[in-house]
Coordinates of C-alpha atoms in Angstrom, one line a residue:
Chain A
E1 CA -35.1 27.3 -23.2
I2 CA -32.3 25.0 -20.9
V3 CA -28.5 25.0 -22.1
L4 CA -27.0 22.2 -20.8
T5 CA -23.1 23.1 -20.3
Q6 CA -21.0 20.0 -20.3
S7 CA -17.6 20.2 -19.3
P8 CA -14.3 19.5 -19.9
A9 CA -14.7 19.5 -23.3
T10 CA -11.5 17.1 -23.8
L11 CA -10.7 15.1 -21.3
S12 CA -7.3 13.0 -22.0
L13 CA -7.3 9.9 -19.4
S14 CA -5.5 6.2 -19.9
P15 CA -7.3 3.1 -20.3
G16 CA -8.0 1.5 -16.4
E17 CA -7.9 5.5 -15.4
R18 CA -11.7 7.0 -13.4
A19 CA -13.8 9.4 -15.7
T20 CA -15.4 11.8 -14.3
L21 CA -17.9 14.1 -16.8
S22 CA -19.9 16.9 -15.7
C23 CA -23.2 18.9 -17.0
R24 CA -24.5 21.6 -15.7
A25 CA -28.3 23.1 -16.4
S26 CA -29.3 26.7 -16.6
Q27 CA -32.0 25.9 -14.8
S28 CA -33.2 22.6 -12.8
V29 CA -34.3 19.6 -15.0
S30 CA -35.1 17.8 -11.5
S31 CA -33.8 14.2 -12.6
N32 CA -34.8 14.6 -15.8
L33 CA -31.2 13.7 -17.4
A34 CA -29.8 11.4 -20.2
W35 CA -26.2 10.8 -21.0
Y36 CA -25.2 9.2 -24.6
Q37 CA -22.4 7.8 -26.1
Q38 CA -21.9 8.5 -29.9
K39 CA -18.4 6.7 -31.4
P40 CA -17.2 8.3 -34.9
G41 CA -19.5 8.1 -37.9
Q42 CA -22.7 6.4 -35.4
A43 CA -25.7 7.9 -34.1
P44 CA -25.6 8.5 -30.1
R45 CA -26.1 5.5 -28.0
L46 CA -28.5 5.9 -24.9
L47 CA -26.4 5.2 -21.5
I48 CA -28.0 6.6 -18.2
Y49 CA -31.5 8.0 -18.1
D50 CA -33.1 9.3 -15.3
T51 CA -29.9 10.3 -14.0
S52 CA -28.7 7.2 -13.0
T53 CA -30.4 4.2 -14.2
R54 CA -28.7 1.9 -16.7
A55 CA -30.3 1.8 -20.2
T56 CA -30.4 -2.1 -21.1
G57 CA -27.2 -3.4 -22.0
I58 CA -24.9 -0.6 -20.8
P59 CA -22.0 -1.7 -18.6
P60 CA -21.8 -1.2 -14.8
R61 CA -18.8 0.4 -15.1
F62 CA -20.8 3.6 -16.3
S63 CA -23.1 5.3 -13.7
G64 CA -24.6 8.7 -13.5
S65 CA -25.8 11.1 -10.2
G66 CA -27.0 14.5 -9.6
S67 CA -29.9 16.0 -9.4
G68 CA -31.4 19.5 -9.7
T69 CA -28.4 21.2 -12.1
D70 CA -25.7 19.4 -11.6
F71 CA -24.6 15.8 -13.1
T72 CA -22.2 13.5 -13.3
L73 CA -21.1 10.6 -15.5
I74 CA -18.3 8.5 -14.2
I75 CA -16.7 5.5 -16.2
S76 CA -14.7 3.5 -13.3
S77 CA -12.4 2.0 -15.4
L78 CA -11.4 3.3 -18.8
E79 CA -11.7 0.6 -21.7
A80 CA -10.2 1.3 -25.4
E81 CA -13.8 1.7 -26.5
D82 CA -14.9 4.4 -24.0
F83 CA -12.8 6.9 -25.7
V84 CA -15.5 8.5 -28.0
V85 CA -17.6 11.2 -27.6
Y86 CA -20.4 11.9 -24.2
Y87 CA -23.5 14.1 -24.3
C88 CA -26.1 14.9 -21.6
Q89 CA -29.3 15.9 -22.5
Q90 CA -32.9 16.8 -20.6
G91 CA -36.6 16.1 -20.8
S92 CA -37.2 18.5 -18.2
N93 CA -38.8 21.7 -20.4
W94 CA -39.6 21.6 -23.9
P95 CA -37.7 22.3 -25.8
V96 CA -35.5 19.0 -25.3
T97 CA -31.7 20.1 -25.3
F98 CA -28.4 18.4 -25.4
G99 CA -25.1 19.7 -24.1
Q100 CA -22.5 20.3 -26.6
G101 CA -20.0 17.4 -25.8
T102 CA -17.3 16.1 -24.1
R103 CA -14.5 14.1 -25.9
L104 CA -12.7 11.8 -24.0
E105 CA -9.5 11.0 -25.9
I106 CA -6.2 8.4 -24.3
K107 CA -3.6 10.4 -22.8
Chain B
Q1 CA -34.9 -6.1 -31.8
V2 CA -36.2 -2.4 -32.7
Q3 CA -34.6 -0.9 -36.2
L4 CA -35.0 2.3 -37.3
Q5 CA -33.9 2.8 -41.0
Q6 CA -34.3 6.1 -42.6
W7 CA -34.0 7.8 -45.9
G8 CA -34.3 10.5 -48.2
A9 CA -32.8 13.1 -50.3
G10 CA -28.8 14.2 -49.6
L11 CA -27.9 17.2 -51.2
L12 CA -30.5 19.8 -52.0
K13 CA -30.6 23.9 -53.2
P14 CA -31.2 26.5 -50.9
S15 CA -35.1 27.3 -50.8
E16 CA -36.1 23.6 -51.3
T17 CA -38.0 21.1 -48.9
L18 CA -36.2 18.7 -46.9
S19 CA -37.8 15.2 -46.9
L20 CA -37.0 12.2 -45.1
T21 CA -38.8 8.8 -44.0
C22 CA -38.1 6.2 -41.4
I23 CA -39.3 2.8 -40.6
I24 CA -39.3 1.1 -37.8
Y25 CA -38.6 -2.5 -38.0
G26 CA -39.3 -5.3 -34.8
G27 CA -41.3 -3.6 -32.5
S28 CA -44.2 -1.7 -31.1
F29 CA -45.3 1.3 -33.2
S30 CA -47.8 2.2 -30.7
G31 CA -47.8 3.5 -27.5
Y32 CA -44.4 5.7 -28.5
Y33 CA -43.8 8.9 -29.6
W34 CA -41.0 9.6 -32.7
S35 CA -38.5 12.0 -33.1
W36 CA -36.2 13.7 -35.3
I37 CA -32.9 15.0 -34.7
R38 CA -30.0 16.7 -36.5
Q39 CA -26.7 17.2 -35.9
S40 CA -24.2 19.9 -37.5
P41 CA -20.6 21.1 -36.1
G42 CA -21.9 24.7 -35.8
K43 CA -24.9 23.8 -33.0
G44 CA -24.7 20.1 -32.1
L45 CA -27.5 18.0 -31.0
E46 CA -30.4 19.7 -31.8
W47 CA -34.6 18.1 -31.5
I48 CA -36.4 19.1 -34.4
G49 CA -39.8 17.5 -33.4
E50 CA -41.8 14.1 -32.6
I51 CA -45.1 12.5 -33.3
N52 CA -47.4 9.9 -32.2
E53 CA -49.4 7.2 -33.4
D54 CA -52.5 10.1 -33.1
G55 CA -50.7 12.4 -35.0
N56 CA -50.1 14.6 -32.3
T57 CA -47.2 16.2 -32.8
N58 CA -44.8 18.5 -30.7
Y59 CA -42.0 20.9 -32.7
N60 CA -38.8 23.0 -31.5
T61 CA -40.1 26.2 -31.4
S62 CA -36.9 27.8 -33.2
L63 CA -38.2 25.7 -36.6
K64 CA -42.1 25.3 -36.0
S65 CA -42.6 27.3 -39.0
R66 CA -40.9 25.0 -41.6
V67 CA -41.4 22.0 -40.1
T68 CA -43.9 19.2 -41.1
I69 CA -43.6 15.5 -39.0
S70 CA -46.1 13.2 -40.7
I71 CA -47.0 9.3 -39.9
D72 CA -47.9 6.6 -41.2
T73 CA -49.0 4.1 -39.1
S74 CA -50.3 1.2 -41.8
K75 CA -46.4 1.4 -42.7
N76 CA -44.7 1.8 -39.3
Q77 CA -43.7 4.9 -41.1
F78 CA -43.1 8.6 -39.9
S79 CA -41.9 11.7 -42.0
L80 CA -40.1 14.5 -41.5
N81 CA -40.8 17.5 -44.3
L82 CA -38.4 21.2 -43.7
T83 CA -39.3 23.2 -45.8
S84 CA -37.4 26.4 -47.4
V85 CA -33.6 25.2 -46.5
T86 CA -30.3 27.0 -45.9
A87 CA -27.1 25.3 -45.9
A88 CA -27.7 26.0 -42.0
D89 CA -29.8 23.3 -42.4
T90 CA -27.2 21.3 -43.5
A91 CA -26.6 18.3 -40.8
V92 CA -26.5 14.3 -40.2
Y93 CA -30.5 13.9 -39.3
Y94 CA -31.6 11.5 -37.4
C95 CA -34.6 9.4 -36.5
A96 CA -34.6 8.4 -32.9
R97 CA -37.9 6.6 -30.7
V98 CA -38.7 8.7 -27.4
S99 CA -38.3 6.3 -24.7
I100 CA -40.9 5.1 -22.4
L101 CA -38.9 5.1 -19.4
G102 CA -37.2 8.0 -18.2
L103 CA -38.7 11.4 -19.4
H104 CA -37.9 11.8 -23.3
S105 CA -34.8 10.4 -23.7
F106 CA -34.1 8.6 -27.0
D107 CA -33.6 5.0 -26.7
Y108 CA -33.1 3.9 -30.3
W109 CA -32.1 5.8 -33.0
G110 CA -31.7 5.6 -37.2
Q111 CA -28.4 5.1 -38.8
G112 CA -28.5 8.9 -40.0
T113 CA -29.0 10.9 -43.4
L114 CA -26.1 13.9 -43.9
V115 CA -27.9 16.6 -45.8
T116 CA -26.3 19.5 -47.3
V117 CA -27.7 22.1 -48.9
S118 CA -25.6 24.2 -51.3
S119 CA -26.2 25.6 -55.0

């Protein structure tokens, strides 16, 4: 099973700042990595798939990069609604696995 | 607009069987895989398994001996059965569609069902 390790666990920033979230895989997942946003009491929402492709309706301030084992989600200028939890997920190997999440909090 | 709506019992006793159903509105049922995913404070998000319209399934090996996912294409529904539940199965359970864009990402999710296992 591929283990995804997200860092940091919590990121404290201010609105308007740039957020950089990391996801490291225990072995290569090629480009088969997705990012999700989860607001309290809601299901996860797909933000990015295939490492860098934004899902339908996702604003351009969200971008993804990386390959192999190291991936990054960048939120270029934080808005109030962005301060929630983000998960990475790999679909390259069975079983599909998720990272443990990064919580973005207001500084 | 695709919508997934799920339902099922929210409180179970140890050794009972968890049963959840998910219905798909507003989109094609065929051509996709349909998944169950759960989320607990202890284990985070955990993929349980998936099924397609032909009944082909894939399961997480950690749960495979207790899981059955079935489908009813006439009703645009698919279901999850998890036998012999314990407190460790307490979680929010989600149904989700496997996107055809990207490899095994999930583009539509149900609202989630909290299942608590307690004696």
